[in-house]
Amino acid sequence: MTDNVHGHSMTIKRSVDDVYKIAARDGFALLDIDIDESRLKKTLDDDSCGAFVCFEGRVRNHNNDTSVERLTYYGYEDLALNQGRAIIEEAKKRFEITHAIAIHRIGALEVGDVAIWVGVVSAHRYPAFDACRWILDTIKADIPVWKQEYYEDDSSKWLSNNG
Amino acid sequence: MTDNVHGHSMTIKRSVDDVYKIAARDGFALLDIDIDESRLKKTLDDDSCGAFVCFEGRVRNHNNDTSVERLTYYGYEDLALNQGRAIIEEAKKRFEITHAIAIHRIGALEVGDVAIWVGVVSAHRYPAFDACRWILDTIKADIPVWKQEYYEDDSSKWLSNNG
Amino acid sequence: MRTIDMDTNTDSTMNINVLYFASLADEANCQQETVTIQQSTSLTELYEQLCQKHRFSRPQSELRVAVNDYFAKWTDPIRDGDSVVFITPVAGG
Amino acid sequence: MRTIDMDTNTDSTMNINVLYFASLADEANCQQETVTIQQSTSLTELYEQLCQKHRFSRPQSELRVAVNDYFAKWTDPIRDGDSVVFITPVAGG
């Protein structure tokens, strides 16, 4: 496995400022550096909202019983942005929420790093919980992001969310 | 209504450092100033956890159709701490979670202020969502905290979560 | 802090501390008071006595009760020196 | 970028761009390639041709397909200049 065959999917084409602009407008973007939670939260501030629910997906030190050293996420950015926009649009139709934002990180991540952040605001609490969970599940099912886990012996494996 | 009859329930008896120590140990505390989310999140850091879910309850600018200017929360601190500890213990029995922390703020709050923060970490995502929601619901049902809403005409009302 | 002078504190009476929160504090117009009551007074009877004194608007059926900073049952006994709090419907979150 | 020389690009053929991600990029040993195919080649047929070339281990039944950066149906037509991506099971989150 040579790195160059994945180079196009380990970094994003857009600037970081553009990523946060797209996330604010469409509700979804990919990013290839640390996710700035406070920047995303600011976008969600709304005096009509009593509820804010967020999910952070972090790199665990294990998967099943295997010890994990690091992970690399790969993304197909242009499809991810189109599909992410559709997911957030659908979430706003399905749930009584005011706004939602999610960012998925790609590239090499260490244990403890945040791979995905999903935040939802709504007037009342249950729709925020329901929408946050649905958006996360739908991202995991439909956003073209892949990951390889690396283990202590330097071996690695492509993972799938479907088993 | 004179303020002095509520003075004991608008501020906490403990120091802020003690509040965060109690929250870290027992999973629940009351606080009478801004909730420091980053301090609570640090307490929840755990490399075995892939999921972090948090809820923030913020003061809304309306309740039903009435415009809200500000809110005052009052708490019975010693009972709240005992009951909060029991709630977090019960949550750890009911759900596959690693840790959970919640803080409820008391005193005078403005629109947009965070009144309650609940954070949960777990290996996998669903228990974190389920536990966060259950802890929030149970706090709302059982923690001795009351609130008065103040309206534009300076009138106020004691609220109840049960209708 | 005020004291109900129903009895002096002999062997047949006990002193307890009652704290008030929320609308009960408004109606009692105080945060707490020391109350001297007959031995074996129940929590229900205590609330009735205080209701007459302060004209609380909430019936007991809408309240919970806490003794010494833990929720208690209405049938739990009161002991000399206990701290008792009647809990109106809560509204946290 | 490499080109399959099955045909020259006459009226009866079209050039499309295929991007590879994840295990397909490993197996194809490239990120993308321009492919010249017969007019009216279906997405299913395209995957079969590329399977033979690169010996992809995934059957088509396990894949989704995207055309011009949107998910597409396997029955959607391919047009000259399209960008096609075969999507192996995703693993985000």
Short mmCIF file of C-alpha atoms in Angstrom, two decimals, chain A residues 1-2 4-9 73 75-76 78-79 82-83 85 104 116 140-147 158-161, chain D residues 19-23 25-26 29-32 58 64 66-71 83-93:
data_model
loop_
_atom_site.label_atom_id
_atom_site.label_comp_id
_atom_site.label_asym_id
_atom_site.label_seq_id
_atom_site.Cartn_x
_atom_site.Cartn_y
_atom_site.Cartn_z
CA MET A 1 0.00 0.00 0.00
CA THR A 2 1.57 3.23 -1.08
CA ASN A 4 0.09 8.23 -2.96
CA VAL A 5 -2.93 6.17 -4.03
CA HIS A 6 -4.80 7.68 -1.06
CA GLY A 7 -3.31 11.15 -1.09
CA HIS A 8 -6.40 12.71 -2.66
CA SER A 9 -8.60 11.36 0.15
CA TYR A 73 -9.70 8.34 7.80
CA GLY A 75 -12.86 10.86 2.46
CA TYR A 76 -14.36 11.56 -0.95
CA ASP A 78 -17.15 16.40 -3.06
CA LEU A 79 -19.61 13.53 -2.65
CA ASN A 82 -23.33 16.85 -1.38
CA GLN A 83 -24.55 13.92 0.67
CA ARG A 85 -26.08 18.69 2.79
CA HIS A 104 -16.06 14.75 9.90
CA ILE A 116 -16.71 13.49 14.07
CA LYS A 140 -22.02 6.61 9.38
CA ALA A 141 -24.20 4.84 6.83
CA ASP A 142 -23.96 7.21 3.88
CA ILE A 143 -21.01 9.59 3.98
CA PRO A 144 -18.09 8.36 1.84
CA VAL A 145 -15.47 8.18 4.54
CA TRP A 146 -13.33 5.11 5.11
CA LYS A 147 -10.94 4.16 7.86
CA TRP A 158 -9.92 -1.43 6.26
CA LEU A 159 -13.00 -1.24 8.43
CA SER A 160 -16.67 -1.19 7.56
CA ASN A 161 -19.62 0.14 9.55
CA LEU D 19 -11.70 7.93 -9.07
CA TYR D 20 -10.61 5.28 -6.57
CA PHE D 21 -10.86 5.34 -2.81
CA ALA D 22 -9.95 3.00 0.03
CA SER D 23 -9.38 -0.66 -0.90
CA ALA D 25 -7.37 2.48 -4.73
CA ASP D 26 -5.05 -0.13 -3.21
CA ASN D 29 -2.87 1.03 -7.43
CA CYS D 30 -3.96 4.48 -8.54
CA GLN D 31 -6.20 7.36 -7.43
CA GLN D 32 -7.90 7.85 -10.76
CA ARG D 58 -15.40 -6.74 -4.00
CA ARG D 64 -22.58 1.81 -4.38
CA ALA D 66 -21.51 7.85 -7.57
CA VAL D 67 -21.63 9.91 -10.77
CA ASN D 68 -20.39 13.52 -10.79
CA ASP D 69 -20.15 13.66 -7.00
CA TYR D 70 -23.67 12.43 -6.26
CA PHE D 71 -24.81 8.92 -5.43
CA SER D 83 -16.79 11.22 -13.24
CA VAL D 84 -17.59 7.79 -11.80
CA VAL D 85 -16.69 6.46 -8.36
CA PHE D 86 -17.38 3.01 -6.97
CA ILE D 87 -18.04 3.24 -3.26
CA THR D 88 -16.97 0.38 -1.00
CA PRO D 89 -18.76 0.06 2.36
CA VAL D 90 -18.15 3.28 4.25
CA ALA D 91 -16.71 3.50 7.75
CA GLY D 92 -17.07 7.05 8.98
CA GLY D 93 -17.79 8.12 12.53
#
